[in-house]
XYZ file of C-alpha atoms in Angstrom:
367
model
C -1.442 -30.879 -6.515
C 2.080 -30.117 -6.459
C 4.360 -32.363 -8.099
C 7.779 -32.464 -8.757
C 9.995 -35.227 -9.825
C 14.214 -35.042 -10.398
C 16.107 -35.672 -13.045
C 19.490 -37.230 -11.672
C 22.562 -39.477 -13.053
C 25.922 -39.278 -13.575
C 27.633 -36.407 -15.333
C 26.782 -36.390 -19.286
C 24.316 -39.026 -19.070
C 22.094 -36.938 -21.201
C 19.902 -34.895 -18.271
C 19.939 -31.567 -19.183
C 19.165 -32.422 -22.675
C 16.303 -33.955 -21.418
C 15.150 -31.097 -18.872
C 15.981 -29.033 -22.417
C 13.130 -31.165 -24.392
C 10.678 -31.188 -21.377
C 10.638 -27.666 -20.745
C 11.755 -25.748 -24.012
C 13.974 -24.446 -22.055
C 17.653 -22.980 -22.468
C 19.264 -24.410 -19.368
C 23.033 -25.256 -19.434
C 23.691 -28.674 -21.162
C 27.693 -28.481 -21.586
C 29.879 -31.566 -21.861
C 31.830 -31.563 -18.553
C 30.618 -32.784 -15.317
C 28.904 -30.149 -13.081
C 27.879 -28.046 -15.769
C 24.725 -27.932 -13.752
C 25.291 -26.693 -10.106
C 21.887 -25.376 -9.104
C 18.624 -27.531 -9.720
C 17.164 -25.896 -12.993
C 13.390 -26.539 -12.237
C 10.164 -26.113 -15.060
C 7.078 -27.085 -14.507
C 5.718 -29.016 -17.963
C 1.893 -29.594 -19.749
C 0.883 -33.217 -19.213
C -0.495 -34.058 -22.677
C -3.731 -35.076 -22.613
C -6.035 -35.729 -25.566
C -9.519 -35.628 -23.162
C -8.865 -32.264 -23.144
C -8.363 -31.459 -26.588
C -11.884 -33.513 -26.866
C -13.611 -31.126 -24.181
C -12.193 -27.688 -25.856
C -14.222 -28.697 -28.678
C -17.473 -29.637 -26.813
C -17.825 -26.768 -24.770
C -15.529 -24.217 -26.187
C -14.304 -22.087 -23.563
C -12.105 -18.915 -22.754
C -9.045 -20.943 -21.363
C -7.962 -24.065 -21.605
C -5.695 -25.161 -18.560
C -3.884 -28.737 -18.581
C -2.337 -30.686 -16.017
C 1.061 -29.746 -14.965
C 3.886 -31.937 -13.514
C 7.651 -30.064 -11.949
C 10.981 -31.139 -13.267
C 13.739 -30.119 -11.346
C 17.726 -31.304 -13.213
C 19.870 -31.995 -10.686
C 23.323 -31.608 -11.218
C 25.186 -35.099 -11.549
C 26.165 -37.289 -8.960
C 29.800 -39.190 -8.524
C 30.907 -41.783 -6.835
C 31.104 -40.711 -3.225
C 28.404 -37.910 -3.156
C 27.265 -39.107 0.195
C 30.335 -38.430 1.495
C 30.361 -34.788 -0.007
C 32.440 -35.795 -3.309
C 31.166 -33.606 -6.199
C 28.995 -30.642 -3.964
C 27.724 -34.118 -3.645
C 25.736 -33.389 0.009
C 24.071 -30.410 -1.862
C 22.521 -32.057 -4.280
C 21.447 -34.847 -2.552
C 19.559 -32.242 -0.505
C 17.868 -31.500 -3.796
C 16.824 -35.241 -4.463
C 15.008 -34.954 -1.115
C 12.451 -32.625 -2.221
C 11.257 -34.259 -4.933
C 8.619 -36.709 -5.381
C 9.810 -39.158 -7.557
C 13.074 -40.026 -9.306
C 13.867 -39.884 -12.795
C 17.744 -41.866 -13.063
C 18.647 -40.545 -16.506
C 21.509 -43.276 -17.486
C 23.850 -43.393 -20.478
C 23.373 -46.431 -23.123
C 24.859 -45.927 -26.527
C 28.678 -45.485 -27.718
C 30.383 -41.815 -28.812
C 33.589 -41.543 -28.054
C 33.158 -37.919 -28.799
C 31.132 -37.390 -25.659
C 32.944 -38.074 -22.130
C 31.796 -40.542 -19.679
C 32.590 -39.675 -16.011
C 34.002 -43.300 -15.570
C 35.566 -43.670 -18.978
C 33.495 -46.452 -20.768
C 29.899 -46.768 -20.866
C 28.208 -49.258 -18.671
C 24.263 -48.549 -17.654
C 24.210 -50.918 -14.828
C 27.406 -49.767 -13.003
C 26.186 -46.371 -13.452
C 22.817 -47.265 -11.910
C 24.371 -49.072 -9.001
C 26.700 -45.672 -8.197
C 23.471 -43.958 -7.980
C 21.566 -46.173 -6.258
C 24.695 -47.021 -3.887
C 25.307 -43.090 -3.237
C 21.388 -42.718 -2.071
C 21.527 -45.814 0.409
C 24.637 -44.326 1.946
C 22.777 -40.543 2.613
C 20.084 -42.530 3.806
C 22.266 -44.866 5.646
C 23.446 -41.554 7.407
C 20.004 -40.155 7.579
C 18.970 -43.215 9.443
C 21.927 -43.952 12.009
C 22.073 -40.286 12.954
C 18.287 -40.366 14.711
C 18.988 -43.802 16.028
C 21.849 -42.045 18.015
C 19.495 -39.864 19.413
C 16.514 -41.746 20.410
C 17.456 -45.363 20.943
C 18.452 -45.277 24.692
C 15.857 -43.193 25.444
C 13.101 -45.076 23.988
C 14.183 -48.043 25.642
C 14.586 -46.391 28.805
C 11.494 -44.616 28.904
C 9.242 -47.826 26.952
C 7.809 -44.728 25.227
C 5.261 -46.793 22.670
C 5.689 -44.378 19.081
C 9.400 -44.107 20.458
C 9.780 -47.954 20.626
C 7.826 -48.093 17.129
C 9.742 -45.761 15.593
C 13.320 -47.678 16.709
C 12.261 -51.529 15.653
C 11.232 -49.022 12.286
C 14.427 -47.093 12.059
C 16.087 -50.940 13.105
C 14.609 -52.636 10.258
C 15.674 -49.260 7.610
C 19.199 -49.901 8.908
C 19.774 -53.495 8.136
C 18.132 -53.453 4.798
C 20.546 -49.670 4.212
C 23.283 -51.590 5.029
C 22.851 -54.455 2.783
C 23.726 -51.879 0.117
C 19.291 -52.239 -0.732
C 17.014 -49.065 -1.377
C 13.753 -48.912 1.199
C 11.691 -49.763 -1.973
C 11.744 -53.684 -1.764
C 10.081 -53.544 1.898
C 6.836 -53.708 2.977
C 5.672 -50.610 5.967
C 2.283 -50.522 7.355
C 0.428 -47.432 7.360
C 1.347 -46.752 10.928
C 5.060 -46.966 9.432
C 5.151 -45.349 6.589
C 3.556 -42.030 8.679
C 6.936 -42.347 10.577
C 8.837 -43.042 7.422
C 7.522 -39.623 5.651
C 9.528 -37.636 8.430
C 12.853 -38.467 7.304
C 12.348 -37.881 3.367
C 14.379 -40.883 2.622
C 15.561 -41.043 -0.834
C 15.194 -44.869 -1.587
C 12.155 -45.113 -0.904
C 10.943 -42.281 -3.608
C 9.526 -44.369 -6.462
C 12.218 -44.267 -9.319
C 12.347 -44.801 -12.920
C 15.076 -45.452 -15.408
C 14.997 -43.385 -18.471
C 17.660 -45.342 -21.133
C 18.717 -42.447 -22.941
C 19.521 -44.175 -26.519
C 20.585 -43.391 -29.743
C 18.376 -42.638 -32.434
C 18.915 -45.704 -34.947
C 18.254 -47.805 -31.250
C 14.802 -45.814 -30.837
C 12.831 -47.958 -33.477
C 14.385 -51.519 -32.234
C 14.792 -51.513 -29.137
C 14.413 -55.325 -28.893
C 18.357 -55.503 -30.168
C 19.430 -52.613 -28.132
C 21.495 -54.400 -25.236
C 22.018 -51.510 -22.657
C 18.212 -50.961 -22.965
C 17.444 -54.538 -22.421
C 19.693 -54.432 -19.122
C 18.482 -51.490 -17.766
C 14.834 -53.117 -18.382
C 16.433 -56.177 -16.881
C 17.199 -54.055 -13.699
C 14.791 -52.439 -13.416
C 12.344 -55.358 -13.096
C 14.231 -56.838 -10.734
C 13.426 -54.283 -7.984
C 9.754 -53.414 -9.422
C 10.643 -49.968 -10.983
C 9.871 -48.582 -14.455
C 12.086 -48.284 -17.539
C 11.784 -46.849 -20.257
C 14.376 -45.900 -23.104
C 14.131 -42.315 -24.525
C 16.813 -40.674 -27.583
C 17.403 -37.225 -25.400
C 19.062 -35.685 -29.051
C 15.662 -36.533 -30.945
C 13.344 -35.052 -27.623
C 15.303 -31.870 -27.594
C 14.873 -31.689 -31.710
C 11.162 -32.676 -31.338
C 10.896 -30.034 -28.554
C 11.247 -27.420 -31.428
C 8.382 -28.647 -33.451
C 5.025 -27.842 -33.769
C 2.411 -30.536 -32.877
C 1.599 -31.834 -36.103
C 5.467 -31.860 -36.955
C 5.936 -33.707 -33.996
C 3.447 -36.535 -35.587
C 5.038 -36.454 -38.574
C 8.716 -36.551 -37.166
C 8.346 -39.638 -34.973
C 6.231 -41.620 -37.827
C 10.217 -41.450 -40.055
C 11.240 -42.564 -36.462
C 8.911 -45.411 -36.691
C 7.701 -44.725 -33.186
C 3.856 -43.877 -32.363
C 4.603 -42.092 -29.024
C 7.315 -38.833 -27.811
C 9.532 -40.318 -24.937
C 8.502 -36.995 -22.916
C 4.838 -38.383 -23.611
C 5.767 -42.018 -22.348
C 7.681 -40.490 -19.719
C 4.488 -38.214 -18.331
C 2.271 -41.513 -18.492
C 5.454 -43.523 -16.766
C 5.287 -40.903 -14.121
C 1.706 -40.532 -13.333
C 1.649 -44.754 -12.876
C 4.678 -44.303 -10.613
C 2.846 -41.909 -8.050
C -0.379 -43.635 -8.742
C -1.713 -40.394 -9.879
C -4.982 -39.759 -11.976
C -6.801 -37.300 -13.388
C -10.526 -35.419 -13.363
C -12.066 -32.333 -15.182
C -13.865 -29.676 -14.566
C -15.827 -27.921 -17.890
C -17.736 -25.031 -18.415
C -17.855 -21.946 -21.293
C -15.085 -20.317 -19.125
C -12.743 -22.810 -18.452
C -11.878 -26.241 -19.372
C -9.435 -27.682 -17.164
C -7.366 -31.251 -15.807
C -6.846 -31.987 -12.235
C -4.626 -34.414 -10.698
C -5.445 -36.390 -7.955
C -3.954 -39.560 -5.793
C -6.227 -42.726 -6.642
C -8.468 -43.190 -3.547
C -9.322 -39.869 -2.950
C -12.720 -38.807 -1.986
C -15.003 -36.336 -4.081
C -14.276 -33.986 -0.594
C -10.691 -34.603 -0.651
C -10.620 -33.834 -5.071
C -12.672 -30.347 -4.328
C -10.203 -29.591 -2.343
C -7.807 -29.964 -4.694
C -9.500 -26.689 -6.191
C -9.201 -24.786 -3.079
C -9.274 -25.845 0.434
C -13.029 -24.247 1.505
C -14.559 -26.014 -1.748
C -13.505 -29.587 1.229
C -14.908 -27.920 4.080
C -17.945 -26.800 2.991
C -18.835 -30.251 0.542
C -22.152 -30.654 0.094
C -22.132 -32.495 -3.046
C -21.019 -33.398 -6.223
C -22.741 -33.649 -9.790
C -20.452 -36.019 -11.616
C -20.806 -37.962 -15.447
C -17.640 -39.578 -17.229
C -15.717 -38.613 -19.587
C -16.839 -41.262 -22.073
C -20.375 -40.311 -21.214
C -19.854 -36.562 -22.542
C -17.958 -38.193 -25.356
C -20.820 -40.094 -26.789
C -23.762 -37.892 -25.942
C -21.778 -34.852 -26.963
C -23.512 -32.413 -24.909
C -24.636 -31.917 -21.157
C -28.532 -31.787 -21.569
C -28.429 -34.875 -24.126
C -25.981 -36.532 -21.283
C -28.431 -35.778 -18.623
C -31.777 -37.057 -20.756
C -29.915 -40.293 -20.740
C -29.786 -40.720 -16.932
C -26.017 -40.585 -16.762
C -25.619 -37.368 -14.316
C -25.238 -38.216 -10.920
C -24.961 -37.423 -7.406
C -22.601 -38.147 -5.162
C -21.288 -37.431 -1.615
C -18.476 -37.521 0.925
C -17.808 -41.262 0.281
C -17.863 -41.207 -3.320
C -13.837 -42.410 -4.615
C -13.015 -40.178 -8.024
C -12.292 -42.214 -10.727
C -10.021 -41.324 -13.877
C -11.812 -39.318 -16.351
C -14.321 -38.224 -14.215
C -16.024 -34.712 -14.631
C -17.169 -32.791 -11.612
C -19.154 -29.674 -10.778
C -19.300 -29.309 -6.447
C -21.511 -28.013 -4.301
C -20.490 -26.279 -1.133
C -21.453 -23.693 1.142
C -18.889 -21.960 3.795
């Protein structure tokens, strides 16, 4: 699966550092606004220590993890709905994406400029946020135009639907409210998808911090009020030093270990981040093993065995027959396939089987 998530906030908030650390990459990260004009994208190893566990069980030829796309989009100002900034353009970007990472600014230097002159997490969060309801606001009122009249003319059913829909967007837009806090059936949401509205992409807030706020974050006040926020509307926060993930970003794994224990932190924010994000989409993963390849799928929670095969390629769901299927934990403790099957705990499953996190897969099919 495909899946790609931006990286927006003001100007020096800390993204490119961030899309730096993520992706090793050497991507602009200059202190004046729109150092960043087009989106830098990099597509990033979800860590994953099931894997690691597999490599050593059945010790194959290539080891592939599971992969999620960052794309840094250049900063937003106030008024970027309007077209302030290359605002417009970059907006376009947001639209693409499949999730929102709002990168906001919460510790003191006055040797790094702030866009608006002081630093204050909440305001920045609400020129975001305020900048996205207006495009969407625009977004919204533009097919109204259109198809209003004409669906109450006609008494066309989906075109009445998709009005009393479009209706209920536009009062809650207004209200200066994302499309997050409402509720859409499953007939609605269909509709929704159409129009790619930004507010209603799940978002979370990444505090980026400063490095003596990393280990007590308890006491760290613009952390606490972006948390605050953030709860409020039933998003994610989470605070993340972007100086410290760029420095770890040059370390080896065991380095890495050893760097964040003087931190006195047990987790990388780009790890915390990766688990943050796969929560957000509601995203999980499964395996499949062998001598040649070793290898972690993602997959929507709900999904049928048909719908993860094809995942894999699209004639592995058309021609499902079946699919053999043990746990992760299972090949854990029994440490080998034939001891794992002794013990009962292979089975079989069909089209109505729902994957489950850690499972481990070999399908059938003929086409």
């Amino acid at each position: 699966m495909g899946l790609k998530a931006g990286i927006v906030g003001l100007p020096n908030v800390g993204k490119s550092t961030l899309f730096n650390a993520i992706t090793n990459s050497n991507v602009e990260a200059a202190n004046y606004p729109f150092a960043t004009i087009k989106p830098n994208v990099g597509t990033v190893v979800v860590p994953d220590e099931r894997v690691d566990n597999l490599v050593k069980i059945f010790n194959p030829k290539k080891t592939i993890y599971s992969t999620f796309e960052f794309c840094d989009i250049a900063g937003l100002v106030k008024g970027a709905s309007k077209g302030e900034g290359l605002g417009n353009q970059f907006l376009s970007h947001i639209r693409e994406t499949d999730a929102i990472i709002e990168v906001v600014r919460c510790f003191d230097d006055p040797e790094i400029i702030h866009v608006e002159n002081t630093v204050d997490p909440i305001r920045d969060i609400e020129i975001i946020n305020l900048e996205l309801v207006m495009a969407d606001l625009d977004t919204c009122q533009n097919r109204l135009s259109k198809i209003e009249n004409k669906a109450r003319i006609s008494k066309d059913k989906e075109a009445l639907v998709e009005v009393n829909l479009l209706a209920k967007a536009k009062e809650r837009l207004q209200e200066g409210k994302s499309l997050r806090g409402l509720e859409f059936s499953e007939e609605e949401s269909k509709i929704l998808k159409n129009f790619n509205f930004l507010t209603i992409k799940p978002i979370i807030y990444v505090s980026n911090v400063s490095d003596s706020d990393l280990s007590d974050l308890d006491n760290c006040k613009y952390y606490q009020e972006v948390k605050k926020y953030a709860e409020s509307e039933n998003a994610q926060a989470i605070a993340i030093s972007c100086e410290i993930e760029a420095e770890l970003s040059k370390y080896s794994k065991e380095e890495k270990v050893e760097f964040l224990k003087t931190l006195g932190v047990e987790m990388s924010g780009l790890d915390k981040l990766a688990q943050s994000a796969y929560r957000l989409l509601n995203l999980s993963t499964f395996f499949t093993v062998g001598e040649d390849e070793v290898r972690a799928w993602t997959f929507k929670n709900g999904m049928t065995a048909p719908d993860c095969a094809g995942i894999i390629h699209t004639d592995f769901k058309k021609g499902f027959i079946k699919a053999e299927v043990y746990s992760y934990d299972d090949i854990m403790q029994y440490k080998n396939e034939l001891a794992l099957k002794e013990a009962g705990k292979l089975r079989i499953e069909g089209k109505d089987y729902v994957a489950k996190d850690g499972d481990i897969f070999f399908f059938r099919f003929n086409v």
